[in-house]
Short mmCIF file of C-alpha atoms in Angstrom, two decimals:
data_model
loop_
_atom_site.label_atom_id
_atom_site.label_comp_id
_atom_site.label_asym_id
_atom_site.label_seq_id
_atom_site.Cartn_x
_atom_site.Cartn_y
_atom_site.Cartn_z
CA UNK T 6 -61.26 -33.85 52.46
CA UNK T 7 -57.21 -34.70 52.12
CA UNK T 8 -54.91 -32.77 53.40
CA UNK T 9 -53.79 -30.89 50.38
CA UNK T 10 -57.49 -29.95 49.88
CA UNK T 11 -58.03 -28.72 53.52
CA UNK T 12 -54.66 -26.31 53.06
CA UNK T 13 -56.32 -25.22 49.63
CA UNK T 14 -59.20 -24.60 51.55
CA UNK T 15 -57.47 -22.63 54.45
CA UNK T 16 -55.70 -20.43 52.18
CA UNK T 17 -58.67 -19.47 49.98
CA UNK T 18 -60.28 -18.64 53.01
CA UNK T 19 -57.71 -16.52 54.21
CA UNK T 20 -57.61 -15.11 50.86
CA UNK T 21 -61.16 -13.90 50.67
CA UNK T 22 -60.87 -12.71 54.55
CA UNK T 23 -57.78 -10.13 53.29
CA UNK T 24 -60.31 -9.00 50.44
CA UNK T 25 -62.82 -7.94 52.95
CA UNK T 26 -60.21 -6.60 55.86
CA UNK T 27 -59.19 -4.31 52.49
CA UNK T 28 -62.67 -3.10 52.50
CA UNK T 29 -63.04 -2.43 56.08
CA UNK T 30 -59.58 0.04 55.79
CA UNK T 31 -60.62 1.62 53.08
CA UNK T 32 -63.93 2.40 53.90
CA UNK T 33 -62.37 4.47 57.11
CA UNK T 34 -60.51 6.60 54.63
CA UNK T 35 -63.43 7.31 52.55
CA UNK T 36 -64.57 10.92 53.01
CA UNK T 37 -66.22 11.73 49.89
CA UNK T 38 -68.21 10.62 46.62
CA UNK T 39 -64.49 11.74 45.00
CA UNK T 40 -63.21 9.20 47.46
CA UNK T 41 -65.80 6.70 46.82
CA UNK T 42 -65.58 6.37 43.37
CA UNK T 43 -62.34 7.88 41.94
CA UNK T 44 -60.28 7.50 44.80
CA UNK T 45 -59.91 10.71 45.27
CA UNK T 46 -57.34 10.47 42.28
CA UNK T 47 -54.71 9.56 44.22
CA UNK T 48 -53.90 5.25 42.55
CA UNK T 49 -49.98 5.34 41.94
CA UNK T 50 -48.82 3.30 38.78
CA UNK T 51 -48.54 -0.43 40.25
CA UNK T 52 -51.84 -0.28 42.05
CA UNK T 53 -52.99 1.33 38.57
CA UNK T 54 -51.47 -0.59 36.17
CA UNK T 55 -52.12 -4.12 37.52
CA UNK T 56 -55.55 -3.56 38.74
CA UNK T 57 -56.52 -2.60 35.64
CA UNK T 58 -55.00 -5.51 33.89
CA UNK T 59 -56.45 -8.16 36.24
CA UNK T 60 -59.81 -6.83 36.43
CA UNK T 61 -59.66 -6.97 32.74
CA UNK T 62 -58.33 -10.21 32.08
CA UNK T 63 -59.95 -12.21 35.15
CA UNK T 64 -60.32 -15.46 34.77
CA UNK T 65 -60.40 -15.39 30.85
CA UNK T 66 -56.07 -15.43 31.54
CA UNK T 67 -56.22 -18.41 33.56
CA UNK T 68 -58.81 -20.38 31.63
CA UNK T 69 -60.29 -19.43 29.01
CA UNK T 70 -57.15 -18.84 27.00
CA UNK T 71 -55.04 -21.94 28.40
CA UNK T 72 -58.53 -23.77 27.66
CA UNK T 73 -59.17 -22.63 24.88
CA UNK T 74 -55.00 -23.19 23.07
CA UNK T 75 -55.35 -26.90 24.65
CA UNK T 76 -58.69 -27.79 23.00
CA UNK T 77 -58.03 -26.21 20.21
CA UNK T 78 -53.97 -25.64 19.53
CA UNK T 79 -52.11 -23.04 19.50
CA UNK T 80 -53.79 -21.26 16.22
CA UNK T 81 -56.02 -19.56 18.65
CA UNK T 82 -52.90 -17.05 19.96
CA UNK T 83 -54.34 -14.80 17.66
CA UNK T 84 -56.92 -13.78 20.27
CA UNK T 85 -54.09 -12.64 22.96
CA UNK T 86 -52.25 -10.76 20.29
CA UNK T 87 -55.53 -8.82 19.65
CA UNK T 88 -55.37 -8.20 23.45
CA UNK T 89 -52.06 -7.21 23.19
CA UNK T 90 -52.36 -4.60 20.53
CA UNK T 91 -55.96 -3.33 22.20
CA UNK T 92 -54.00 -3.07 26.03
CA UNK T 93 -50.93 -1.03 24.15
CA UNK T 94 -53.52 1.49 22.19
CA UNK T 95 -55.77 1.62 25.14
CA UNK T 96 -52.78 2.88 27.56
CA UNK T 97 -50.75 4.90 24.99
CA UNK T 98 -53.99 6.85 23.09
CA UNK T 99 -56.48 7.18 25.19
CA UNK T 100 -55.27 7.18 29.57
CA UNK T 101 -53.38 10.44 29.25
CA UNK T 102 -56.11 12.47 27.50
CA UNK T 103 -59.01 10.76 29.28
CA UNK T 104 -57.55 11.43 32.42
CA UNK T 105 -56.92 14.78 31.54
CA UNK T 106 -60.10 15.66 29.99
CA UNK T 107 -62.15 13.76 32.54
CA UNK T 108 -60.72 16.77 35.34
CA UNK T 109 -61.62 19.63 32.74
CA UNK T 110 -64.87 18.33 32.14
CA UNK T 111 -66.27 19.39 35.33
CA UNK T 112 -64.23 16.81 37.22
CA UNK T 113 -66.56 13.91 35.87
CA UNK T 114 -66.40 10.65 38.49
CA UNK T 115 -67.78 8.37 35.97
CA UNK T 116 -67.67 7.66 32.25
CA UNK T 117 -71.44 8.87 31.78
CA UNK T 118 -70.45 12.04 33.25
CA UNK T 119 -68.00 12.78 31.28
CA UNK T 120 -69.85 12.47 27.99
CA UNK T 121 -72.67 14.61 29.62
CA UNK T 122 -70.23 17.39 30.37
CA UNK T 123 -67.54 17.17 27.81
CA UNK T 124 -70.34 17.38 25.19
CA UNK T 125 -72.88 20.04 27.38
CA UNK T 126 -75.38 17.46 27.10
CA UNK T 127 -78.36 19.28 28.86
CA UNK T 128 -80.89 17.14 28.68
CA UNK T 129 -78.68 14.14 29.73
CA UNK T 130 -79.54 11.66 27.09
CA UNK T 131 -75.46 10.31 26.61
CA UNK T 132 -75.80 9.68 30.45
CA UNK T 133 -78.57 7.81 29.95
CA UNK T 134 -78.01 5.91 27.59
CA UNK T 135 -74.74 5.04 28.22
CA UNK T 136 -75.65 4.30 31.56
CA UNK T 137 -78.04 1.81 30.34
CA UNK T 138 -75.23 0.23 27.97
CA UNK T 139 -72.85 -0.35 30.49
CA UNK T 140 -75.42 -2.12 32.93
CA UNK T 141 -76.64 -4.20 30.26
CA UNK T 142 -73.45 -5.45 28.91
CA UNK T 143 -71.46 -5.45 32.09
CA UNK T 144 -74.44 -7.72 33.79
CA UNK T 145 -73.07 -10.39 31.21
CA UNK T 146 -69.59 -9.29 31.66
CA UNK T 147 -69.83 -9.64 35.42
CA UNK T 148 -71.63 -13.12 35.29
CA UNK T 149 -68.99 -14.55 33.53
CA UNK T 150 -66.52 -13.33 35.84
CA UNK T 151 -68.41 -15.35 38.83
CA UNK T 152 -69.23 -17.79 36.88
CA UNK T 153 -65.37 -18.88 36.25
CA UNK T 154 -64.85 -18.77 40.70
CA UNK T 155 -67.93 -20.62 40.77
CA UNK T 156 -66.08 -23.32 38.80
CA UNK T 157 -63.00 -22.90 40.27
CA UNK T 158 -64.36 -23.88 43.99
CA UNK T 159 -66.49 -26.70 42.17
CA UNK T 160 -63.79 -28.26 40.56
CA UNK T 161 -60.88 -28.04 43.63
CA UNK T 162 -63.43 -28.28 46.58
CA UNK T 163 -66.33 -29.95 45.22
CA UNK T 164 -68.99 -27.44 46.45
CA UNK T 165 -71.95 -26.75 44.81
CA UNK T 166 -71.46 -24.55 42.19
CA UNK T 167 -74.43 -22.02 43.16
CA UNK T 168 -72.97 -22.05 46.82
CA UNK T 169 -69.80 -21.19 45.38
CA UNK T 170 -71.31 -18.37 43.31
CA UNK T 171 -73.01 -17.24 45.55
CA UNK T 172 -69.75 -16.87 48.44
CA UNK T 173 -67.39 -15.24 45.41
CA UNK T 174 -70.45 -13.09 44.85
CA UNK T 175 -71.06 -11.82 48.44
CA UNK T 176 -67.67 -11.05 49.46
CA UNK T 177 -66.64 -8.79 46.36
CA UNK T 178 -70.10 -6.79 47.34
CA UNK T 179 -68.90 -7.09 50.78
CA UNK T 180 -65.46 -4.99 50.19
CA UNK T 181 -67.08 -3.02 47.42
CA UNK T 182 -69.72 -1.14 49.37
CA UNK T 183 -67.97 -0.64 51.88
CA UNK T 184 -64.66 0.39 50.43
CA UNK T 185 -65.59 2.07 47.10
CA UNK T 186 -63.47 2.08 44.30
CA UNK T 187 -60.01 1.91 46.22
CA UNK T 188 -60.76 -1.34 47.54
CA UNK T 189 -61.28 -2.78 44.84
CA UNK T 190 -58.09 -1.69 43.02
CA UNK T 191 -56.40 -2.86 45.71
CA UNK T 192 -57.86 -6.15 45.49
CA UNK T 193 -57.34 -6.34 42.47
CA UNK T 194 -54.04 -5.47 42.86
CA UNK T 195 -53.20 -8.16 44.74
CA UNK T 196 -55.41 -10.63 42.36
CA UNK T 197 -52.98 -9.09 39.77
CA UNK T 198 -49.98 -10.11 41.63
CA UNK T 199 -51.24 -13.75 42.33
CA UNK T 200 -51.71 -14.81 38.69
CA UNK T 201 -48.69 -13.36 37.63
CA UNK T 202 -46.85 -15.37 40.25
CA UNK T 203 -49.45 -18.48 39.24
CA UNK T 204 -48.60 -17.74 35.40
CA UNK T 205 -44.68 -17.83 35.98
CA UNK T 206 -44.64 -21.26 38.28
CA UNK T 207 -47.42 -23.48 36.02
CA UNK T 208 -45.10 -23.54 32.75
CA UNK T 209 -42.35 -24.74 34.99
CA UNK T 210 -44.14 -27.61 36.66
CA UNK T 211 -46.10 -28.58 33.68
CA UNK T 212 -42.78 -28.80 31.76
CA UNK T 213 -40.97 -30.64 34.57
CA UNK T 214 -44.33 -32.99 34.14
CA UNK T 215 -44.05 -33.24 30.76
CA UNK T 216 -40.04 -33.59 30.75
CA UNK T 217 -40.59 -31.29 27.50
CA UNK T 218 -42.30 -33.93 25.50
CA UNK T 219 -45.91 -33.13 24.64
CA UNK T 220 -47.19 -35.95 22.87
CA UNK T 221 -48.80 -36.96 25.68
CA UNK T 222 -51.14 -33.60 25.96
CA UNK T 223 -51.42 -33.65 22.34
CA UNK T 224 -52.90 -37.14 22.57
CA UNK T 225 -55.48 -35.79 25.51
CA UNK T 226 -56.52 -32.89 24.07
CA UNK T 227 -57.49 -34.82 20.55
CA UNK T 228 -56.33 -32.56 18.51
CA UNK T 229 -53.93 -33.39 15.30
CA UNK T 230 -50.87 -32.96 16.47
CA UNK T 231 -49.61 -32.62 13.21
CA UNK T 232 -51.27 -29.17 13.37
CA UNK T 233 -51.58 -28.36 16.68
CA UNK T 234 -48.63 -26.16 17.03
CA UNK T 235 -49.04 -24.27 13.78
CA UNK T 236 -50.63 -20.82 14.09
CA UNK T 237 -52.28 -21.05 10.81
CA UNK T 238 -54.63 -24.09 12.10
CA UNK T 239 -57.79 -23.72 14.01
CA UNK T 240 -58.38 -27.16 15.45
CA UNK T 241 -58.20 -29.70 12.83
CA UNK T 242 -59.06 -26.85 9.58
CA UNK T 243 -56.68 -24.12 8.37
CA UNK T 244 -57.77 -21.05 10.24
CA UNK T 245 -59.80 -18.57 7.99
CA UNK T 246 -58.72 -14.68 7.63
CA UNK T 247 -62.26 -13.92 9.02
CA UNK T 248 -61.01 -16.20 11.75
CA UNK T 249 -58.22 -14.23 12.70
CA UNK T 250 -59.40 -11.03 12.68
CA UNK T 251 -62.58 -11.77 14.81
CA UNK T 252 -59.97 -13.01 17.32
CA UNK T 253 -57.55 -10.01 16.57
CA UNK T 254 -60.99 -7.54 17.06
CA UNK T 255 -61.24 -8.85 20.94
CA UNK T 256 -58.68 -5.84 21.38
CA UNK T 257 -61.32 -3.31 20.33
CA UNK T 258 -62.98 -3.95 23.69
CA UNK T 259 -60.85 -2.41 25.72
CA UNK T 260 -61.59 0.75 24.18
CA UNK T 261 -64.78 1.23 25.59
CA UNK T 262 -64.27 -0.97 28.85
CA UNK T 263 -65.61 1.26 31.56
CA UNK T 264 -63.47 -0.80 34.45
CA UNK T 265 -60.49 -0.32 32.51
CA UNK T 266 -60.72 3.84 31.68
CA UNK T 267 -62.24 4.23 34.74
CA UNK T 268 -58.39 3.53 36.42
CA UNK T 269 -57.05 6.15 33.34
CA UNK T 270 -59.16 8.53 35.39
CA UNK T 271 -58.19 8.20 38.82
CA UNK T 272 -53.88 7.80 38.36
CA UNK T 273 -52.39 10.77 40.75
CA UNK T 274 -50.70 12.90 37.60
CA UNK T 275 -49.08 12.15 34.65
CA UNK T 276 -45.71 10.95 35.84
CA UNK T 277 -47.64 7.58 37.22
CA UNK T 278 -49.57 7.43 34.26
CA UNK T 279 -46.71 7.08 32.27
CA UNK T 280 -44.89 4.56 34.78
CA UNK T 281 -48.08 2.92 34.95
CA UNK T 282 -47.96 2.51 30.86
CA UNK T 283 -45.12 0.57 31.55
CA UNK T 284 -46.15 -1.09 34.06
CA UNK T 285 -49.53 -2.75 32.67
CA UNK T 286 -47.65 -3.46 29.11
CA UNK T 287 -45.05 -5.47 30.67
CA UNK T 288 -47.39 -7.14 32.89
CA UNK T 289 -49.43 -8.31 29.81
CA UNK T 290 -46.75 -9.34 27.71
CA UNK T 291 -45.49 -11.53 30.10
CA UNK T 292 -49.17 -13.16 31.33
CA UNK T 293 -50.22 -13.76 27.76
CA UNK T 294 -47.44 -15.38 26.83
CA UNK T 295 -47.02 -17.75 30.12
CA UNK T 296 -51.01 -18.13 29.59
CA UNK T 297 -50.31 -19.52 25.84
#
Protein backbone atom coordinates (compact mmCIF):
# COMPACT_ATOMS: atom_id res chain seq x y z
CA UNK A 1 0.00 0.00 0.00
CA UNK A 2 1.20 3.93 -0.62
CA UNK A 3 1.38 6.10 1.81
CA UNK A 4 -1.78 8.00 1.32
CA UNK A 5 -3.58 4.60 1.49
CA UNK A 6 -1.84 3.44 4.76
CA UNK A 7 -3.00 7.06 6.48
CA UNK A 8 -6.57 6.26 4.96
CA UNK A 9 -6.20 3.13 6.51
CA UNK A 10 -4.99 4.42 10.00
CA UNK A 11 -7.67 6.82 10.28
CA UNK A 12 -10.56 4.48 9.39
CA UNK A 13 -9.24 2.38 11.90
CA UNK A 14 -9.18 4.85 14.44
CA UNK A 15 -12.51 5.78 13.31
CA UNK A 16 -14.21 2.48 13.89
CA UNK A 17 -12.10 2.08 17.34
CA UNK A 18 -14.00 5.61 18.65
CA UNK A 19 -17.37 3.84 17.49
CA UNK A 20 -16.79 0.99 19.78
CA UNK A 21 -14.96 3.08 22.85
CA UNK A 22 -18.67 4.99 22.44
CA UNK A 23 -20.21 1.72 23.15
CA UNK A 24 -18.13 0.70 25.97
CA UNK A 25 -19.17 4.38 27.85
CA UNK A 26 -22.40 4.08 27.21
CA UNK A 27 -23.04 0.76 28.14
CA UNK A 28 -21.70 1.84 31.89
CA UNK A 29 -24.48 4.36 31.99
CA UNK A 30 -27.10 2.03 30.99
CA UNK A 31 -29.36 1.18 33.95
CA UNK A 32 -32.52 0.30 32.42
CA UNK A 33 -34.62 -1.09 29.33
CA UNK A 34 -35.71 2.99 29.34
CA UNK A 35 -31.99 3.47 29.11
CA UNK A 36 -31.40 0.83 26.65
CA UNK A 37 -33.66 1.72 24.16
CA UNK A 38 -34.96 5.32 24.55
CA UNK A 39 -32.17 6.70 26.26
CA UNK A 40 -33.83 7.28 29.02
CA UNK A 41 -35.29 10.38 27.03
CA UNK A 42 -32.70 12.44 27.76
CA UNK A 43 -30.95 13.14 23.47
CA UNK A 44 -30.58 17.09 23.37
CA UNK A 45 -31.31 18.66 19.84
CA UNK A 46 -27.76 18.26 18.00
CA UNK A 47 -27.27 14.69 19.09
CA UNK A 48 -31.11 14.45 17.96
CA UNK A 49 -31.27 16.23 15.04
CA UNK A 50 -28.15 14.96 13.22
CA UNK A 51 -28.38 11.43 14.24
CA UNK A 52 -31.47 11.22 12.88
CA UNK A 53 -30.53 12.77 9.63
CA UNK A 54 -27.41 10.60 9.08
CA UNK A 55 -28.88 7.43 10.01
CA UNK A 56 -31.44 8.31 7.50
CA UNK A 57 -29.53 9.42 4.70
CA UNK A 58 -26.35 7.01 5.10
CA UNK A 59 -24.60 6.40 2.38
CA UNK A 60 -27.53 7.13 -0.14
CA UNK A 61 -26.04 11.21 0.54
CA UNK A 62 -22.67 10.35 -0.39
CA UNK A 63 -23.38 8.01 -3.30
CA UNK A 64 -26.22 7.21 -4.38
CA UNK A 65 -27.37 10.73 -5.06
CA UNK A 66 -23.88 12.19 -6.37
CA UNK A 67 -24.00 8.76 -8.43
CA UNK A 68 -26.91 8.83 -9.43
CA UNK A 69 -26.95 13.20 -10.78
CA UNK A 70 -23.47 12.16 -12.57
CA UNK A 71 -24.83 9.16 -14.52
CA UNK A 72 -27.74 10.53 -15.11
CA UNK A 73 -27.71 14.68 -14.89
CA UNK A 74 -29.00 16.75 -12.83
CA UNK A 75 -32.92 15.98 -13.73
CA UNK A 76 -32.74 13.48 -10.99
CA UNK A 77 -32.72 16.50 -8.06
CA UNK A 78 -36.18 15.79 -7.95
CA UNK A 79 -35.51 12.85 -5.62
CA UNK A 80 -33.66 15.17 -2.84
CA UNK A 81 -36.43 17.70 -3.05
CA UNK A 82 -38.87 14.83 -2.21
CA UNK A 83 -36.47 14.28 0.75
CA UNK A 84 -36.57 17.65 1.53
CA UNK A 85 -40.26 18.16 1.74
CA UNK A 86 -40.67 14.45 3.58
CA UNK A 87 -37.61 15.59 6.39
CA UNK A 88 -39.63 19.17 6.88
CA UNK A 89 -43.26 17.31 7.35
CA UNK A 90 -41.69 14.53 9.25
CA UNK A 91 -40.09 17.06 11.96
CA UNK A 92 -42.82 19.77 11.92
CA UNK A 93 -46.19 17.21 11.96
CA UNK A 94 -45.41 14.39 13.43
CA UNK A 95 -41.96 14.67 16.37
CA UNK A 96 -43.89 16.90 18.73
CA UNK A 97 -47.08 14.80 18.95
CA UNK A 98 -45.32 11.44 18.66
CA UNK A 99 -43.14 12.29 21.30
CA UNK A 100 -45.82 13.42 23.29
CA UNK A 101 -48.21 10.73 22.75
CA UNK A 102 -45.58 8.02 22.86
CA UNK A 103 -45.18 9.14 27.04
CA UNK A 104 -49.12 9.09 27.46
CA UNK A 105 -49.43 5.92 25.88
CA UNK A 106 -48.11 4.01 28.69
CA UNK A 107 -44.60 5.34 28.10
CA UNK A 108 -44.23 3.06 24.89
CA UNK A 109 -40.17 2.35 24.15
CA UNK A 110 -40.82 1.30 20.70
CA UNK A 111 -43.06 2.09 17.74
CA UNK A 112 -45.00 -1.36 18.12
CA UNK A 113 -45.78 -0.37 21.54
CA UNK A 114 -47.15 2.48 20.95
CA UNK A 115 -49.76 1.33 18.46
CA UNK A 116 -50.58 -1.53 20.97
CA UNK A 117 -51.30 0.97 23.70
CA UNK A 118 -52.43 4.09 22.03
CA UNK A 119 -55.09 1.92 20.30
CA UNK A 120 -55.78 -0.73 23.59
CA UNK A 121 -54.86 -3.37 21.32
CA UNK A 122 -55.41 -6.45 23.66
CA UNK A 123 -54.72 -9.09 21.77
CA UNK A 124 -51.52 -7.46 20.33
CA UNK A 125 -52.03 -8.01 16.69
CA UNK A 126 -50.61 -4.07 15.59
CA UNK A 127 -47.47 -5.26 17.60
CA UNK A 128 -47.23 -8.03 15.71
CA UNK A 129 -47.59 -7.19 12.76
CA UNK A 130 -45.85 -4.23 12.71
CA UNK A 131 -43.14 -5.88 14.28
CA UNK A 132 -42.94 -8.20 11.46
CA UNK A 133 -43.02 -5.14 8.88
CA UNK A 134 -40.28 -3.40 10.24
CA UNK A 135 -37.93 -6.58 10.34
CA UNK A 136 -38.79 -7.42 6.96
CA UNK A 137 -38.26 -4.17 5.33
CA UNK A 138 -35.51 -2.89 7.52
CA UNK A 139 -33.46 -6.37 6.74
CA UNK A 140 -33.30 -4.77 3.12
CA UNK A 141 -32.92 -1.37 4.45
CA UNK A 142 -30.00 -2.41 6.63
CA UNK A 143 -28.24 -4.48 3.81
CA UNK A 144 -28.01 -1.69 1.74
CA UNK A 145 -26.57 0.36 4.32
CA UNK A 146 -23.51 -2.29 4.63
CA UNK A 147 -23.52 -2.94 1.46
CA UNK A 148 -22.42 0.83 0.46
CA UNK A 149 -19.14 0.44 3.49
CA UNK A 150 -18.57 -2.76 1.95
CA UNK A 151 -17.84 -0.83 -1.27
CA UNK A 152 -16.37 1.91 0.19
CA UNK A 153 -13.32 -0.27 1.81
CA UNK A 154 -13.29 -2.26 -1.64
CA UNK A 155 -12.85 0.54 -3.70
CA UNK A 156 -10.11 2.77 -1.36
CA UNK A 157 -8.37 -0.35 0.23
CA UNK A 158 -8.92 -3.05 -2.09
CA UNK A 159 -10.24 -5.64 0.45
CA UNK A 160 -12.54 -8.12 -0.27
CA UNK A 161 -15.76 -6.89 -0.30
CA UNK A 162 -17.35 -9.72 2.07
CA UNK A 163 -14.34 -9.05 4.52
CA UNK A 164 -15.25 -5.59 4.42
CA UNK A 165 -18.92 -6.34 5.11
CA UNK A 166 -18.40 -8.34 7.32
CA UNK A 167 -15.81 -5.73 9.68
CA UNK A 168 -18.56 -2.65 9.08
CA UNK A 169 -21.03 -5.29 10.14
CA UNK A 170 -19.37 -6.49 13.42
CA UNK A 171 -18.38 -3.33 14.86
CA UNK A 172 -21.88 -1.46 14.60
CA UNK A 173 -23.23 -4.82 16.55
CA UNK A 174 -20.26 -4.39 18.64
CA UNK A 175 -21.29 -0.71 20.05
CA UNK A 176 -24.95 -1.53 19.63
CA UNK A 177 -25.33 -4.31 22.17
CA UNK A 178 -23.44 -3.06 24.28
CA UNK A 179 -24.42 0.56 24.31
CA UNK A 180 -28.15 0.50 23.35
CA UNK A 181 -29.73 3.14 21.65
CA UNK A 182 -27.46 6.10 22.98
CA UNK A 183 -24.55 4.78 21.35
CA UNK A 184 -25.70 4.68 18.47
CA UNK A 185 -27.03 8.27 18.29
CA UNK A 186 -23.94 9.25 19.27
CA UNK A 187 -22.28 7.53 16.55
CA UNK A 188 -24.25 8.64 14.46
CA UNK A 189 -23.80 11.86 15.58
CA UNK A 190 -20.51 12.02 14.83
CA UNK A 191 -21.13 10.11 11.28
CA UNK A 192 -23.47 13.16 10.89
CA UNK A 193 -20.80 15.60 11.51
CA UNK A 194 -18.20 13.86 9.15
CA UNK A 195 -20.27 14.05 5.95
CA UNK A 196 -21.32 17.34 6.52
CA UNK A 197 -17.70 18.40 6.83
CA UNK A 198 -16.99 15.76 3.67
CA UNK A 199 -20.08 17.45 1.77
CA UNK A 200 -18.74 21.14 2.31
CA UNK A 201 -14.83 20.36 1.23
CA UNK A 202 -15.65 17.89 -2.09
CA UNK A 203 -17.48 20.82 -4.14
CA UNK A 204 -14.46 22.91 -3.41
CA UNK A 205 -11.78 20.54 -4.59
CA UNK A 206 -13.76 19.15 -7.39
CA UNK A 207 -14.28 22.74 -8.61
CA UNK A 208 -10.65 23.75 -8.06
CA UNK A 209 -10.17 20.33 -10.31
CA UNK A 210 -12.41 21.27 -12.69
CA UNK A 211 -11.31 25.14 -12.72
CA UNK A 212 -15.29 25.50 -13.15
CA UNK A 213 -15.41 23.98 -16.54
CA UNK A 214 -17.35 20.73 -16.72
CA UNK A 215 -17.09 19.56 -20.08
CA UNK A 216 -14.75 17.31 -19.10
CA UNK A 217 -17.24 15.32 -16.52
CA UNK A 218 -19.91 15.78 -18.94
CA UNK A 219 -17.81 13.94 -21.52
CA UNK A 220 -17.10 10.96 -18.73
CA UNK A 221 -20.26 10.54 -17.54
CA UNK A 222 -21.79 10.12 -21.35
CA UNK A 223 -24.49 11.89 -20.92
CA UNK A 224 -25.76 14.81 -23.50
CA UNK A 225 -24.51 17.58 -22.22
CA UNK A 226 -26.83 19.51 -24.02
CA UNK A 227 -29.31 18.21 -21.42
CA UNK A 228 -27.50 17.32 -18.66
CA UNK A 229 -28.02 20.34 -16.59
CA UNK A 230 -31.70 20.79 -17.31
CA UNK A 231 -34.06 19.53 -14.61
CA UNK A 232 -36.67 18.58 -17.02
CA UNK A 233 -34.28 15.72 -18.61
CA UNK A 234 -33.82 12.28 -17.27
CA UNK A 235 -30.67 11.07 -18.96
CA UNK A 236 -30.89 11.53 -22.58
CA UNK A 237 -35.30 11.64 -22.60
CA UNK A 238 -37.43 14.49 -21.20
CA UNK A 239 -38.29 13.35 -17.72
CA UNK A 240 -41.99 12.08 -17.44
CA UNK A 241 -44.54 13.60 -14.68
CA UNK A 242 -44.80 9.95 -13.40
CA UNK A 243 -41.05 10.37 -13.27
CA UNK A 244 -41.02 13.09 -11.00
CA UNK A 245 -43.37 12.27 -8.66
CA UNK A 246 -42.04 8.66 -8.01
CA UNK A 247 -38.83 10.57 -7.16
CA UNK A 248 -40.79 13.38 -5.24
CA UNK A 249 -42.80 10.18 -3.26
CA UNK A 250 -39.17 9.01 -1.72
CA UNK A 251 -40.24 11.72 0.98
CA UNK A 252 -43.22 9.61 2.05
CA UNK A 253 -40.73 7.24 3.66
CA UNK A 254 -39.78 9.06 6.28
CA UNK A 255 -43.11 8.97 7.62
CA UNK A 256 -43.10 5.63 8.71
CA UNK A 257 -39.18 5.23 9.21
CA UNK A 258 -38.95 3.60 12.58
CA UNK A 259 -35.03 4.88 13.04
CA UNK A 260 -36.10 8.22 12.32
CA UNK A 261 -39.46 8.59 14.90
CA UNK A 262 -37.82 6.53 17.10
CA UNK A 263 -35.29 9.85 17.90
CA UNK A 264 -38.93 12.06 17.95
CA UNK A 265 -39.45 9.82 20.95
CA UNK A 266 -36.53 10.03 23.00
CA UNK A 267 -35.65 14.28 22.66
CA UNK A 268 -35.51 15.54 26.55
CA UNK A 269 -38.80 18.04 26.20
CA UNK A 270 -40.12 20.15 23.80
CA UNK A 271 -37.73 23.06 23.88
CA UNK A 272 -34.96 20.56 22.12
CA UNK A 273 -37.45 19.27 19.96
CA UNK A 274 -38.04 22.43 18.57
CA UNK A 275 -34.17 23.44 18.41
CA UNK A 276 -33.69 20.13 17.10
CA UNK A 277 -36.38 21.04 14.12
CA UNK A 278 -33.99 23.48 13.27
CA UNK A 279 -31.31 21.79 13.60
CA UNK A 280 -32.00 18.62 11.24
CA UNK A 281 -33.72 21.10 8.48
CA UNK A 282 -30.71 23.11 8.15
CA UNK A 283 -28.52 20.21 8.20
CA UNK A 284 -30.45 18.74 5.18
CA UNK A 285 -30.72 21.68 3.19
CA UNK A 286 -27.29 22.20 3.18
CA UNK A 287 -26.14 18.19 2.53
CA UNK A 288 -28.59 17.84 -0.32
CA UNK A 289 -27.60 20.57 -1.98
CA UNK A 290 -23.58 20.07 -1.60
CA UNK A 291 -24.59 16.26 -2.47
CA UNK A 292 -26.27 17.56 -5.93
Amino acid sequence: MSGTTMVILSAFVAYLLLMIVIGVVYMKKTSSSEDYFLGGRGLNAWVAALSAQASDMSGWLLMGLPGAIYSLGTGQIWIAVGLFIGTVLNWVCISHRLRKYTIAANNSLTIPAFFENRFQDKKRILLLLSSIVIVIFFLVYTASALAAGGKLFNTVFGIDYHIALAIGAAVILCYTFMGGFMAVCVTDFVQGTLMLIALLVVPIVAWGFVSGDFSALLTQSGVNSEHYMSLMYNGDHPITPIEIISNLAWGLGYCGMPHILIRFMAIKNEKELRKSSVIAIVWVIISLTLAV
